[in-house]
PDB file of C-alpha atoms in Angstrom:
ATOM      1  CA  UNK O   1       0.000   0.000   0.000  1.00  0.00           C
ATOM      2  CA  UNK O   2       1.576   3.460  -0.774  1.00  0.00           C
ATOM      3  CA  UNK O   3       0.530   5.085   2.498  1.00  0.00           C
ATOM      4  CA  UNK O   4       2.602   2.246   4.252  1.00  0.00           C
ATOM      5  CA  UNK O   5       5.389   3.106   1.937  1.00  0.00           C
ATOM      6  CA  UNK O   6       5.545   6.974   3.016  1.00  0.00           C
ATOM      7  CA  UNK O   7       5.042   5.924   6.223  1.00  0.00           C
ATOM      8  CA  UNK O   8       7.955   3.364   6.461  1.00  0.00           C
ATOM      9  CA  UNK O   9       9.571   5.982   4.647  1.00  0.00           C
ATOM     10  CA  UNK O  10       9.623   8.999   6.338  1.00  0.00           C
ATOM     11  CA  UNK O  11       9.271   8.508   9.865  1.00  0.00           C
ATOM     12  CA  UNK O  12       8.264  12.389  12.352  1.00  0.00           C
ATOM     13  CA  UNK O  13      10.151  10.384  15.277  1.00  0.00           C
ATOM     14  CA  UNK O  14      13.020   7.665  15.494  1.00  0.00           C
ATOM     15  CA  UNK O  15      14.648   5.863  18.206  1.00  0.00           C
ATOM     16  CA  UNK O  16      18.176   4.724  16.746  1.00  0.00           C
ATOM     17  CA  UNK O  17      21.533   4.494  18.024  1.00  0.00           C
ATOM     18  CA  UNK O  18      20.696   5.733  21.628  1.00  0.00           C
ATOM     19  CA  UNK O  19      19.587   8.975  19.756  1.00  0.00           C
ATOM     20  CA  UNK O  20      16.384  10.657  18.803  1.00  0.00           C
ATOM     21  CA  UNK O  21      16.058  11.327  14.922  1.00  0.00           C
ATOM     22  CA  UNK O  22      13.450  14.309  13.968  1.00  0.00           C
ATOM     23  CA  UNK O  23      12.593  15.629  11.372  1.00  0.00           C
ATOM     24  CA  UNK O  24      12.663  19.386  11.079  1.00  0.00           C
ATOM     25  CA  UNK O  25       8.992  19.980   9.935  1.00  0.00           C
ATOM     26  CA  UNK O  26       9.786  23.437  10.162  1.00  0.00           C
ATOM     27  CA  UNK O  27      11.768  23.097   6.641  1.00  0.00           C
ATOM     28  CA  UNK O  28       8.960  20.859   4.929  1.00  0.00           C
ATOM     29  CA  UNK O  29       7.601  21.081   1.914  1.00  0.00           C
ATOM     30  CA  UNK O  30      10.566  22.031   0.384  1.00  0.00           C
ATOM     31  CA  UNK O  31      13.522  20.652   2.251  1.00  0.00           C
ATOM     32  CA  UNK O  32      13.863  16.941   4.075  1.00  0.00           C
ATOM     33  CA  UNK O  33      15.943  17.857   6.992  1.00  0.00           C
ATOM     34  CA  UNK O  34      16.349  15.668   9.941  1.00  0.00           C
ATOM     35  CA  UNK O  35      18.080  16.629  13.756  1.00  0.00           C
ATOM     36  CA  UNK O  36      19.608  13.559  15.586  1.00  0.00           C
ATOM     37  CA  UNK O  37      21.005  14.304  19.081  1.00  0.00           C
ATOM     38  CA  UNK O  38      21.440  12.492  22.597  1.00  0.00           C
ATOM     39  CA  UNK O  39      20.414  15.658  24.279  1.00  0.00           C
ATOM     40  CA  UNK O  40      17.050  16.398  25.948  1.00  0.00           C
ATOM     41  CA  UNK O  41      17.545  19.747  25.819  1.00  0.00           C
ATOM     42  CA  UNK O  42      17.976  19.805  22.126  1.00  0.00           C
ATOM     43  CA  UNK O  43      14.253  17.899  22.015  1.00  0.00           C
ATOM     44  CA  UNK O  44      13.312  20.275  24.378  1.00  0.00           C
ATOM     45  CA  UNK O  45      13.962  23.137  21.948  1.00  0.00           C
ATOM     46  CA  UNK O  46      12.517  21.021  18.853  1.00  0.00           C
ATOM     47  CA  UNK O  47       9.017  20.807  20.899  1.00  0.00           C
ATOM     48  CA  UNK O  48       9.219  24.754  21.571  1.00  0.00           C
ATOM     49  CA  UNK O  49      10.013  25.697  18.705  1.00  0.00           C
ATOM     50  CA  UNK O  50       7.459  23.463  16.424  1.00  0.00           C
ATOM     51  CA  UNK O  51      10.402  21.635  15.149  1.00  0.00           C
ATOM     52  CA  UNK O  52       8.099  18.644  15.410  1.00  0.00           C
ATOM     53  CA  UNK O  53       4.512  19.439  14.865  1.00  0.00           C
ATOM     54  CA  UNK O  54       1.273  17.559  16.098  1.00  0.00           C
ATOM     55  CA  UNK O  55      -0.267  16.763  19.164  1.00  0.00           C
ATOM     56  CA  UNK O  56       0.710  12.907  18.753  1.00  0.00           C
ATOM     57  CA  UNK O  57       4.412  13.270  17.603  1.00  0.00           C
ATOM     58  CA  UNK O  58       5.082  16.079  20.500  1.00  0.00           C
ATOM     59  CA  UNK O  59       4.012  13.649  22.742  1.00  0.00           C
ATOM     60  CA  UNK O  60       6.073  10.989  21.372  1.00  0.00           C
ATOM     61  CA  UNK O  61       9.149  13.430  21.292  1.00  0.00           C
ATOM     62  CA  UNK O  62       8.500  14.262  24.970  1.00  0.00           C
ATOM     63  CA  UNK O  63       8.555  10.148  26.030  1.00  0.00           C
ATOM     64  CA  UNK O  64      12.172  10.191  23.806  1.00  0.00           C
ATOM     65  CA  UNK O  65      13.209  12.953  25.343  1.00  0.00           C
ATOM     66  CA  UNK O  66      12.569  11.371  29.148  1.00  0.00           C
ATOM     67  CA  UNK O  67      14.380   8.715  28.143  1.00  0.00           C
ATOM     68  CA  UNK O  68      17.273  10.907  26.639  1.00  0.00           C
ATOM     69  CA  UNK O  69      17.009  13.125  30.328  1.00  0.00           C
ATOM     70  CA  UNK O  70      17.318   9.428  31.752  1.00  0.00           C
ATOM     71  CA  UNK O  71      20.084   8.222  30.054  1.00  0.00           C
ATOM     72  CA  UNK O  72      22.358  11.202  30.878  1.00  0.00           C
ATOM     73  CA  UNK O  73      21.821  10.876  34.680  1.00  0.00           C
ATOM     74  CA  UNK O  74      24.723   9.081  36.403  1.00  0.00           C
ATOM     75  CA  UNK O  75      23.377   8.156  39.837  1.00  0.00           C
ATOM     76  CA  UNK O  76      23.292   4.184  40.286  1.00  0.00           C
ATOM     77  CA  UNK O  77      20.800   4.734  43.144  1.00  0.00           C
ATOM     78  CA  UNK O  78      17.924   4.497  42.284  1.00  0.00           C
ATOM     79  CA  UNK O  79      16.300   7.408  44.768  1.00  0.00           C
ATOM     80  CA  UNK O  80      18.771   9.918  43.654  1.00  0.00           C
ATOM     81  CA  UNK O  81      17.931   8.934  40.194  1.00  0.00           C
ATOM     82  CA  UNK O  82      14.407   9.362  40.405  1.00  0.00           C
ATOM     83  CA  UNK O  83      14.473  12.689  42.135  1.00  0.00           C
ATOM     84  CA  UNK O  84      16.891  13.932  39.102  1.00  0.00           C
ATOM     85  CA  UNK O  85      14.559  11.991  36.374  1.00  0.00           C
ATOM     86  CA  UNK O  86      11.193  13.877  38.274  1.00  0.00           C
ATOM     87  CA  UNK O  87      13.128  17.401  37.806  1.00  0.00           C
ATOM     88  CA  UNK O  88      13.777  16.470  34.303  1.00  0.00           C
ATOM     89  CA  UNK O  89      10.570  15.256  32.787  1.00  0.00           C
ATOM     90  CA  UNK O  90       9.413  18.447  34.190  1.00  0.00           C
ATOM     91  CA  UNK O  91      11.590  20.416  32.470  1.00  0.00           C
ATOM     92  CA  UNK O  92      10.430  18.812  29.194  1.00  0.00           C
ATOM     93  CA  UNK O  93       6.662  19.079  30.004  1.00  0.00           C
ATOM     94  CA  UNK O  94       6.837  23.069  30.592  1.00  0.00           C
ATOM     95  CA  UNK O  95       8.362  23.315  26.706  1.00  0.00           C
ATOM     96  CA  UNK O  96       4.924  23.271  25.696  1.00  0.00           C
ATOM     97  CA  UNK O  97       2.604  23.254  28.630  1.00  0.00           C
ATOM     98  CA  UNK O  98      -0.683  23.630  27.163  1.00  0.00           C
ATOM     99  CA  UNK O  99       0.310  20.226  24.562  1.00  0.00           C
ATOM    100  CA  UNK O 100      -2.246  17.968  26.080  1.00  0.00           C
ATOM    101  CA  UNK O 101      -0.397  14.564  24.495  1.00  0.00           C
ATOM    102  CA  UNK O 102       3.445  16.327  26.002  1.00  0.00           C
ATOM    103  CA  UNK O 103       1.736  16.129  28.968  1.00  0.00           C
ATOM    104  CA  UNK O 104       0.156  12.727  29.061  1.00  0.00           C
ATOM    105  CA  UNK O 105       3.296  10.978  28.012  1.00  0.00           C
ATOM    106  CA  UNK O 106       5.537  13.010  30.397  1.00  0.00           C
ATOM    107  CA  UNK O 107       2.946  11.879  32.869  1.00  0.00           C
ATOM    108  CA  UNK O 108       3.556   8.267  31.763  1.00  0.00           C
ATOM    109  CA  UNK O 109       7.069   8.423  31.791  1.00  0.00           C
ATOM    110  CA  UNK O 110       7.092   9.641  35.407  1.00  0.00           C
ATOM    111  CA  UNK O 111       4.585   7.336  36.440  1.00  0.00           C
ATOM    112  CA  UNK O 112       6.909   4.378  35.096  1.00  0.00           C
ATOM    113  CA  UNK O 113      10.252   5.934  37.213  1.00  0.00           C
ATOM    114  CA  UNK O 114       8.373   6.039  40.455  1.00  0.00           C
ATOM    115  CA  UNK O 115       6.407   3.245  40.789  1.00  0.00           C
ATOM    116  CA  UNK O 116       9.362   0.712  38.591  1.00  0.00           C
ATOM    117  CA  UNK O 117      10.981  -1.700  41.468  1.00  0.00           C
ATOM    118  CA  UNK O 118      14.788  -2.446  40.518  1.00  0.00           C
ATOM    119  CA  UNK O 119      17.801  -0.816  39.467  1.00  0.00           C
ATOM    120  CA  UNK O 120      18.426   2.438  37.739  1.00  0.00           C
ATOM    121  CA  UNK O 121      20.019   0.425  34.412  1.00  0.00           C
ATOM    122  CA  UNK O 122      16.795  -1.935  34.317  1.00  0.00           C
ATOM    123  CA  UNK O 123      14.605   1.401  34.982  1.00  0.00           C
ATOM    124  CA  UNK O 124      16.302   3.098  31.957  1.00  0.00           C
ATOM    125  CA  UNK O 125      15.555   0.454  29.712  1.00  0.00           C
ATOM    126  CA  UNK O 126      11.974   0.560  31.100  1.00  0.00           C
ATOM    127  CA  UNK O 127      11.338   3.671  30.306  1.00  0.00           C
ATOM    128  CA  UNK O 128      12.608   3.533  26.621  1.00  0.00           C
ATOM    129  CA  UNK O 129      10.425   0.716  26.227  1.00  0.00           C
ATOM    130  CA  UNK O 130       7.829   2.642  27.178  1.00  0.00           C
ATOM    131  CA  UNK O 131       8.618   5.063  25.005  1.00  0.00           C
ATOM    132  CA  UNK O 132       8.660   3.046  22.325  1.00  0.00           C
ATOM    133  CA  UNK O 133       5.116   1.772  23.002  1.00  0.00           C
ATOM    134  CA  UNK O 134       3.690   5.403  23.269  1.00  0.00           C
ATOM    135  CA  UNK O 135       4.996   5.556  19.622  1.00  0.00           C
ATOM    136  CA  UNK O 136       3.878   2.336  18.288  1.00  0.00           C
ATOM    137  CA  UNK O 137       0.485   2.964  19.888  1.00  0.00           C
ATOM    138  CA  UNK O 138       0.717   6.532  17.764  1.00  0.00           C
ATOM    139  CA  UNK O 139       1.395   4.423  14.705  1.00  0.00           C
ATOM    140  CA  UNK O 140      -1.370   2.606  15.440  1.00  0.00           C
ATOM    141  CA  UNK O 141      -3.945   5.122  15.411  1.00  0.00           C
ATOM    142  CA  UNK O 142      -2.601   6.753  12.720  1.00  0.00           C
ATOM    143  CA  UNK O 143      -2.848   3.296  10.500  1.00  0.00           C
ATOM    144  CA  UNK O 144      -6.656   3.153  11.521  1.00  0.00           C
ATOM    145  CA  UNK O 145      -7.501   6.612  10.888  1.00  0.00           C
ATOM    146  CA  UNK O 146      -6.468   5.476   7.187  1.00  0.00           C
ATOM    147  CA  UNK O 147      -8.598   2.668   6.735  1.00  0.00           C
TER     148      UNK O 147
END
């Protein structure tokens, strides 16, 4: 099916590499241009400045970018972790306040950290999972909008 094609094709968001891959929808129609970075901060700036565009892809930047703020913190315990991770994900939810999905998968993403039993490794690989599903479950919807 063509629309599976584009889609497969030019994905908003990408997890690869232990980096975020966006594409700059700012430069669209006439220019494919794509920012890939290990950086919250630089998602941050993406979702503030309408780098990335729609209610469903900011949210899905703002799970990557959690998981981005998570990787980056170096405490191995786990309470010192999560108080860091908390400050974080708040940091990325107040780049667009009023974004109703930001907020919902910040809240998810916070919700995972403080109620997730183990280490802070198994934790961070927890929460890029569930970053992952927030995306597939955007995929999703957007496949049965188009049938």
């Amino acid at each position: 099916m063509v629309l599976d094609t584009l889609i497969a094709l030019t994905p908003t968001i990408k997890w690869e590499n232990d980096q975020v891959r966006l594409i700059d929808q700012t430069k669209l129609p006439l220019e494919e241009s794509y920012i890939e970075t290990d950086d919250y901060q630089v998602v941050c700036d993406a979702i503030y400045r309408l780098v990335i565009r729609g209610a469903p892809a900011i949210g899905v930047a703002g799970a990557y970018a959690c998981v981005l703020a998570a990787n980056k913190i170096e405490s191995d315990n786990t309470d010192g972790f999560l108080k860091e991770f908390l400050m974080k994900a708040d940091e990325i939810g107040a780049t667009r306040p009023t974004a109703v999905n930001l907020m919902w998968a910040v809240k998810q993403m916070k919700e995972k950290a403080a109620n997730f039993s183990g280490d802070v490794k198994d934790l961070k690989s927890s929460l890029l999972d569930l970053a992952n599903e927030i995306r597939d479950d955007d995929i999703d919807r957007c496949h049965n909008l188009g049938l």
